[in-house]
Amino acid sequence: MRIGILAIQGDVEEHEEILHRLMVETKRVKLPEDLKDVDGLIIPGGESTTFRKIMLRSGMFDALLQFDKPIMGTCAGIIVMAKALANEEEPYHTLGKLAIEVERNAYGRQRESFEAQVEYSFDGAAKVAFIRAPKITGILSDDVEIIARLGDEIVGVRDGKNVGLTFHPEITGDTTAHEYFLNIVKGE
Amino acid sequence: MIERATFRVKVGLARMLKGGVIMDVTTPEQARIAERAGAVAVMALERVPADIRKEGGVARMADPEIILRIMDAVSIPVMAKVRIGHFVEAQILQELGVDFIDESEVLTPADEENHIDKHKFETPFVCGARNLGEALRRISEGAAMIRTKGEAGTGNVVEAVRHMRLIMKEIRAIQSLREDELYTKAKELRAPYDLVRYIWENGRLPVPNFAAGGIATPADAALMMQLGAEAVFVGSGIFKSSDPDRMAHAIVEAVAYYDNPKVLARISRGLGEAMRGIDVSKLSEEELLQTRGW
């Protein structure tokens, strides 16, 4: 099994470190042809506006629309994967892989960033980081399964083989979310 | 329970900026150009370093009005600069809600002995460094990101190259030491033992290590990335070029594809004139910004 990590920008290495700890081979994906030999893809944290610009210019955006293997997005990743975005002035291209609506920077600026314990629907709880994080503001299909909560708030979803988390499990080094995603990849 | 402003949360934002370009801007319009080009963050300033250099006088924190207007104009993180040691300017920037504070040698230092105690702040700080000892002293004071100083406002990458090469070389040198030699090394570097030990064990700084100071072209940006920088600050290089919009797009792409000469060749074509630039060796000692900070 080989997992690609979208390496346009962001915390690519942190995801690599978690996957290497789980003894999984990784590959940095920058151009459409890099997708050929990966079994799943992680879209890391970073700036979603930067991801989108470069993906549109490089052909990566269209390549990912066609990509039919599992994808997991964390923070900026869930923004790129969502079907709809709330409160954006300009039309914003997203991949529509998750039938949810997301609001960018919904907690506020960096001073509102935090660490907290999230509850996973499948395997207990983990300490994770929310950095200028988005919020899930709408679930747009009955097929969307809630997989992580912060108190009452929905912070993680699964839609078919795709997973989106508003936070960073990779910053605190917890492997639970990645193990969950790898199981989806194995099932494919 | 929610914990804000932990060191991990501060360094977390620095990690999210890796592989990106942080651009100096002086107006909301420039900030929007930077965001549209794909900048990961902007640095809100009253004057870019090239103009500070030309106009002289005391360079201070920008007017909060300018910073707030820039924060309103874009959705990406906004940074702003304070003078070395000027913790009240930093208190003001924290109150405004900027996402990162640059304790910067580009402004006129307010304290010739002490840097700001950055642990006291919720807002993360970035500081410049010319060598490993300086980088580790800033980290021990609480910096969540290090950048090379280079020589700002010159459009000349030579000093940033010198600083990045030296820091990387010093990291490799520490890794070659015996464990019992780390104590003396810490004394030599005037840096805390624990941080020297971290370098010995991990072969890297405990916070992201970015490049800044004199980067003016896509090739400069890619050069710094290949030398080991994890992201790039571009100061005067964008809005002092003949076509800032194109230059901004090209530098963003150059950092994303820094190891792909085919892409670099394509994006470097027909960019118009880069900023004029200054030969750093022609600057007098008093004109150097990089010697500020201790």
XYZ file of C-alpha atoms in Angstrom:
482
model
C 0.000 0.000 0.000
C 1.246 3.452 -0.879
C -0.430 6.648 0.339
C 0.040 9.883 -1.573
C 0.239 13.199 0.250
C -0.705 16.297 -1.691
C 2.542 18.272 -1.442
C 1.694 21.678 -2.847
C 2.211 23.313 0.535
C 1.444 22.755 4.225
C 2.286 20.174 6.880
C 3.179 17.348 4.493
C 6.051 16.025 6.647
C 3.880 15.689 9.735
C 1.527 13.345 7.846
C 4.513 11.430 6.473
C 5.882 10.931 9.980
C 2.578 9.462 11.210
C 2.293 7.108 8.228
C 5.916 6.021 8.547
C 5.287 5.204 12.212
C 2.438 2.981 10.952
C 4.930 1.390 8.525
C 3.112 2.730 5.466
C 4.944 3.910 2.364
C 4.230 7.495 1.313
C 4.665 9.511 -1.852
C 4.561 13.273 -2.335
C 2.010 14.191 -4.992
C 2.525 17.472 -6.824
C 1.526 16.826 -10.435
C -1.348 14.781 -11.942
C 0.995 11.970 -13.055
C 2.095 11.452 -9.427
C -1.384 10.030 -8.658
C -0.859 6.963 -10.870
C 0.593 4.603 -8.289
C -1.032 5.645 -5.002
C -3.842 3.740 -3.269
C -5.192 6.714 -1.350
C -4.448 10.398 -0.847
C -4.109 12.745 2.116
C -4.726 16.465 1.644
C -2.789 18.063 4.533
C -3.202 21.285 6.471
C -2.032 24.531 4.926
C -3.714 27.438 3.171
C -6.680 26.254 1.125
C -6.525 29.334 -1.134
C -2.938 28.436 -2.054
C -3.843 24.773 -2.702
C -6.678 25.829 -4.979
C -4.587 28.306 -7.018
C -1.818 25.828 -7.692
C -4.166 22.887 -8.274
C -6.083 24.846 -10.899
C -2.863 25.939 -12.634
C -1.195 22.520 -12.625
C -4.155 20.411 -13.753
C -4.186 18.746 -10.334
C -7.715 19.984 -9.669
C -9.192 18.106 -12.651
C -7.023 15.089 -11.913
C -8.439 14.929 -8.380
C -12.017 15.271 -9.656
C -11.331 12.080 -11.658
C -9.413 10.334 -8.834
C -11.652 7.589 -7.438
C -9.548 6.272 -4.562
C -10.053 7.260 -0.905
C -9.027 10.765 0.168
C -8.622 12.130 3.696
C -8.425 15.880 4.228
C -7.355 17.614 7.450
C -8.194 21.308 8.053
C -7.411 22.979 4.694
C -7.957 19.515 3.208
C -11.616 19.326 4.296
C -12.200 22.785 2.765
C -10.828 21.638 -0.578
C -12.966 18.447 -0.420
C -16.300 19.998 0.652
C -19.242 20.419 -1.687
C -20.077 23.937 -0.498
C -18.417 26.796 1.385
C -20.225 29.320 3.568
C -19.485 33.063 3.536
C -17.133 33.304 0.571
C -17.124 36.533 -1.432
C -15.805 34.958 -4.606
C -16.867 31.651 -6.169
C -14.555 29.025 -4.788
C -13.685 25.803 -6.612
C -13.895 22.734 -4.419
C -13.711 19.027 -5.227
C -17.179 18.170 -3.856
C -15.939 14.853 -2.437
C -17.791 15.377 0.860
C -21.490 16.360 0.912
C -21.018 19.035 3.555
C -20.863 22.813 3.826
C -17.771 24.264 5.502
C -16.915 27.731 6.772
C -13.245 28.769 6.627
C -11.469 30.274 9.690
C -14.726 29.819 11.578
C -13.231 30.020 15.085
C -11.429 33.273 14.276
C -7.796 34.240 13.943
C -4.698 32.469 15.278
C -5.302 33.598 18.879
C -8.472 31.432 18.807
C -6.488 28.349 17.745
C -6.409 25.572 20.347
C -5.692 21.994 21.355
C -8.543 19.820 22.594
C -9.745 16.273 22.990
C -12.078 15.020 20.218
C -14.294 11.939 20.494
C -14.133 9.504 17.590
C -17.238 7.439 16.804
C -15.026 4.391 16.170
C -12.232 4.379 18.728
C -12.215 6.566 21.821
C -10.715 10.026 22.029
C -7.563 11.872 21.032
C -5.837 15.180 21.707
C -5.682 17.169 18.447
C -4.999 20.738 17.268
C -7.393 23.219 15.667
C -5.334 25.879 13.840
C -7.415 28.705 12.292
C -9.768 25.800 11.738
C -12.917 25.594 9.633
C -16.328 24.476 10.916
C -18.785 22.087 9.329
C -21.893 24.269 8.920
C -24.115 21.845 7.037
C -24.548 18.153 6.227
C -25.952 17.901 2.716
C -26.665 14.171 2.396
C -27.942 11.296 4.528
C -24.926 9.279 3.374
C -22.595 11.447 5.443
C -21.497 9.691 8.615
C -20.321 11.688 11.634
C -17.005 10.274 12.870
C -15.636 12.938 15.240
C -17.095 15.421 17.700
C -15.742 18.210 19.877
C -18.414 18.453 22.557
C -21.612 18.859 20.531
C -19.821 20.102 17.443
C -19.308 17.884 14.396
C -15.599 18.032 13.496
C -15.131 14.891 11.385
C -17.173 13.141 8.691
C -17.013 10.235 6.300
C -18.812 10.269 2.951
C -18.365 6.930 1.188
C -14.618 6.313 0.985
C -13.672 9.909 1.728
C -12.860 11.386 5.141
C -12.742 15.005 6.282
C -11.506 16.395 9.604
C -11.585 20.097 10.553
C -8.563 19.588 12.825
C -4.987 18.277 12.753
C -4.448 14.811 14.220
C -0.937 14.972 12.720
C 0.209 17.912 14.867
C -0.235 16.114 18.173
C 1.002 12.841 16.709
C -2.096 10.723 17.343
C -2.419 7.928 14.797
C -6.106 6.985 15.339
C -7.536 8.953 12.420
C -4.839 7.739 10.034
C -5.431 4.106 11.060
C -9.153 4.583 10.384
C -8.372 5.995 6.937
C -5.916 3.175 6.144
C -8.668 0.659 6.886
C -10.870 2.340 4.287
C -7.999 2.183 1.786
C -7.451 -1.525 2.560
C -11.159 -2.252 2.005
C -11.089 -0.767 -1.491
C -11.039 21.283 27.730
C -9.666 23.801 25.278
C -6.060 25.001 25.566
C -5.115 28.089 23.567
C -1.680 29.499 22.757
C 0.313 26.398 23.699
C 3.738 26.250 22.071
C 2.413 23.405 19.899
C -0.465 25.578 18.672
C 1.939 28.447 17.927
C 4.381 26.233 16.026
C 1.317 24.589 14.443
C 0.534 27.701 12.437
C 4.179 27.955 11.338
C 3.932 24.351 10.112
C 0.837 25.190 8.045
C 2.816 27.885 6.205
C 5.560 25.486 5.075
C 6.088 25.283 1.336
C 4.478 28.693 0.920
C 5.334 32.323 0.244
C 4.768 35.159 2.721
C 4.611 38.514 0.946
C 5.248 42.054 2.232
C 2.292 44.343 1.479
C 1.582 47.982 2.328
C -2.046 48.365 1.186
C -5.259 46.278 1.115
C -4.988 46.191 -2.704
C -1.509 44.676 -2.543
C -2.739 42.193 0.067
C -5.503 41.065 -2.299
C -3.001 40.680 -5.161
C -0.844 38.530 -2.853
C -3.798 36.389 -1.756
C -5.024 35.922 -5.319
C -1.532 34.880 -6.396
C -1.548 32.146 -3.741
C 0.487 33.651 -0.873
C 0.078 31.653 2.363
C 0.252 34.851 4.442
C 1.018 38.547 4.129
C 3.275 40.821 6.179
C 1.482 44.147 6.748
C 3.933 47.070 6.590
C 3.978 50.824 6.210
C 7.009 50.698 3.920
C 8.756 47.749 2.265
C 12.412 47.258 3.325
C 13.770 48.805 0.094
C 11.985 52.069 0.951
C 12.986 51.936 4.620
C 16.570 51.645 3.404
C 16.179 54.548 0.965
C 14.284 56.928 3.248
C 16.203 56.279 6.467
C 14.979 57.614 9.829
C 13.603 55.450 12.624
C 11.523 52.546 11.280
C 8.740 51.528 13.693
C 5.718 49.231 13.857
C 3.171 50.108 11.154
C 0.116 52.230 11.957
C -2.557 49.853 13.379
C -5.020 51.417 10.932
C -3.006 50.023 7.986
C -2.695 46.618 9.644
C -6.440 46.401 10.405
C -7.385 47.365 6.853
C -5.104 44.641 5.505
C -6.575 42.113 7.974
C -10.044 43.036 6.686
C -9.009 42.675 3.048
C -7.806 39.052 3.081
C -8.709 35.676 4.588
C -5.128 34.353 4.838
C -2.989 34.950 7.976
C -1.616 38.451 8.506
C 1.770 39.106 10.112
C 3.251 42.422 11.215
C 6.664 43.600 12.418
C 7.806 45.051 15.727
C 11.175 46.517 16.646
C 13.645 44.192 18.371
C 12.938 44.339 22.116
C 9.829 46.539 21.773
C 7.374 44.429 23.740
C 4.736 47.169 23.852
C 4.512 47.264 20.063
C 4.049 43.487 20.341
C 1.284 43.915 22.954
C -0.476 46.251 20.511
C -0.194 43.806 17.603
C -1.485 40.978 19.786
C -4.451 43.157 20.768
C -5.172 43.866 17.082
C -5.302 40.093 16.499
C -2.479 39.685 13.973
C -1.679 36.013 13.410
C 2.139 36.202 13.677
C 4.536 38.865 14.992
C 7.939 39.376 13.347
C 10.487 40.774 15.814
C 12.482 42.234 12.985
C 15.908 43.700 12.347
C 14.358 45.559 9.388
C 12.920 48.041 11.900
C 15.168 50.173 14.120
C 15.955 48.185 17.323
C 14.363 49.458 20.542
C 16.674 47.493 22.860
C 20.330 46.735 22.203
C 20.591 43.945 24.773
C 17.280 42.175 25.162
C 14.898 40.620 22.735
C 11.201 40.271 23.619
C 10.241 37.478 26.049
C 8.019 35.802 23.483
C 6.720 33.126 25.882
C 4.631 35.879 27.493
C 2.526 36.299 24.364
C -0.357 34.295 22.915
C 0.514 35.366 19.391
C 3.346 33.347 17.832
C 6.602 35.106 16.893
C 9.080 34.736 14.051
C 12.656 36.023 14.448
C 15.598 36.397 12.100
C 18.905 34.582 12.524
C 22.285 34.548 10.772
C 23.613 31.441 12.447
C 22.538 28.538 14.620
C 23.404 30.139 17.962
C 21.247 33.141 17.173
C 18.392 30.868 16.011
C 18.518 28.827 19.235
C 18.624 31.937 21.439
C 15.475 33.206 19.721
C 13.764 29.819 20.115
C 14.638 29.756 23.815
C 12.959 33.179 24.122
C 9.818 31.624 22.592
C 10.066 32.126 18.805
C 7.781 29.657 16.974
C 9.507 30.161 13.620
C 12.999 31.135 12.485
C 13.882 32.866 9.250
C 17.241 33.819 7.839
C 17.973 37.520 8.077
C 19.593 37.836 4.692
C 19.983 41.514 3.840
C 16.467 42.917 3.485
C 15.574 45.465 0.851
C 18.559 44.722 -1.384
C 17.004 42.289 -3.867
C 20.257 40.388 -3.434
C 19.987 36.814 -2.209
C 23.666 36.389 -1.292
C 23.259 36.995 2.446
C 20.206 34.728 2.794
C 22.228 31.988 1.075
C 25.132 32.588 3.451
C 22.861 32.407 6.519
C 20.913 29.323 5.398
C 24.090 27.443 4.414
C 25.724 28.307 7.736
C 22.713 27.216 9.822
C 22.447 23.918 7.934
C 26.197 23.348 8.206
C 26.165 24.032 11.957
C 23.278 21.568 12.387
C 25.279 18.874 10.564
C 28.341 19.673 12.680
C 26.375 19.139 15.905
C 25.163 15.772 14.659
C 28.749 14.631 14.245
C 29.617 15.318 17.913
C 29.918 12.820 20.741
C 27.213 13.167 23.382
C 29.653 14.487 25.988
C 30.768 17.279 23.639
C 27.317 18.880 23.568
C 27.888 20.856 26.780
C 30.849 22.735 25.383
C 29.061 23.195 22.087
C 26.130 24.834 23.895
C 28.578 27.240 25.581
C 30.234 28.033 22.254
C 26.894 28.742 20.611
C 25.650 30.689 23.660
C 22.518 28.550 23.400
C 20.620 26.360 25.893
C 21.928 22.798 26.230
C 18.446 21.261 25.715
C 18.067 22.890 22.306
C 21.569 21.821 21.244
C 20.685 18.304 22.335
C 17.438 18.480 20.322
C 19.474 19.340 17.209
C 21.888 16.476 17.916
C 18.992 14.013 18.193
C 16.792 15.296 15.371
C 19.097 17.020 12.882
C 16.785 20.002 12.594
C 15.474 23.024 14.443
C 12.488 22.388 16.738
C 10.515 25.048 14.803
C 10.164 25.654 11.044
C 13.130 27.306 9.364
C 12.192 29.807 6.626
C 14.232 32.020 4.279
C 14.057 35.809 4.058
C 16.119 38.809 3.027
C 16.845 39.713 -0.589
C 14.754 37.114 -2.431
C 13.686 38.747 -5.715
C 12.977 36.083 -8.349
C 11.348 32.630 -8.647
C 14.844 31.169 -9.037
C 15.989 32.856 -5.784
C 13.000 31.382 -3.962
C 13.640 27.885 -5.345
C 17.352 28.207 -4.485
C 16.510 28.873 -0.837
C 14.139 25.898 -0.789
C 16.799 23.607 -2.262
C 19.249 24.827 0.386
C 16.838 23.645 3.086
C 14.393 26.510 3.706
C 10.882 25.290 4.499
C 9.151 28.417 3.112
C 10.074 31.844 1.795
C 9.417 35.463 2.745
C 9.488 37.913 -0.145
C 9.747 41.532 0.899
C 10.451 44.219 -1.644
C 10.906 41.655 -4.441
C 7.268 41.576 -5.514
C 5.933 45.112 -5.331
C 9.237 46.637 -6.500
C 9.214 44.526 -9.684
C 7.729 45.812 -12.953
C 4.779 43.366 -12.912
C 3.970 42.478 -9.265
C 0.969 40.307 -10.081
C 2.935 38.032 -12.411
C 5.981 38.000 -10.144
C 3.798 37.013 -7.184
C 2.195 34.131 -9.111
C 5.575 32.936 -10.379
C 7.265 32.957 -6.960
C 4.354 31.018 -5.407
C 4.645 28.382 -8.098
C 8.446 28.317 -7.836
C 8.256 27.460 -4.129
C 5.687 24.696 -4.720
C 7.807 23.191 -7.548
C 11.237 24.226 -6.241
C 12.813 20.892 -7.201
C 11.396 20.734 -10.725
C 13.584 22.701 -13.220
C 11.074 22.087 -16.019
C 8.366 23.998 -14.147
C 10.876 26.631 -12.979
C 11.990 27.269 -16.565
C 8.386 27.766 -17.680
C 7.382 30.155 -14.897
C 10.588 32.222 -15.079
C 9.874 33.348 -18.665
C 8.802 36.896 -19.501
C 8.307 38.173 -15.977
C 9.474 41.698 -16.770
C 12.088 43.387 -14.633
C 12.888 42.130 -11.145
C 13.640 44.773 -8.512
C 16.798 46.732 -9.253
C 18.866 45.457 -6.334
C 21.980 46.500 -4.447
C 25.450 44.968 -4.244
C 25.638 44.096 -0.539
C 29.449 44.380 -0.486
C 29.051 48.086 -1.361
C 27.002 48.724 1.787
C 28.781 50.209 4.787
C 28.626 48.500 8.184
C 26.009 51.048 9.380
C 23.803 50.327 6.378
C 23.561 46.600 7.148
C 20.329 45.480 8.799
C 21.479 41.907 9.526
C 23.877 42.962 12.289
C 20.928 44.109 14.407
C 19.912 41.544 17.048
C 22.083 39.778 19.600
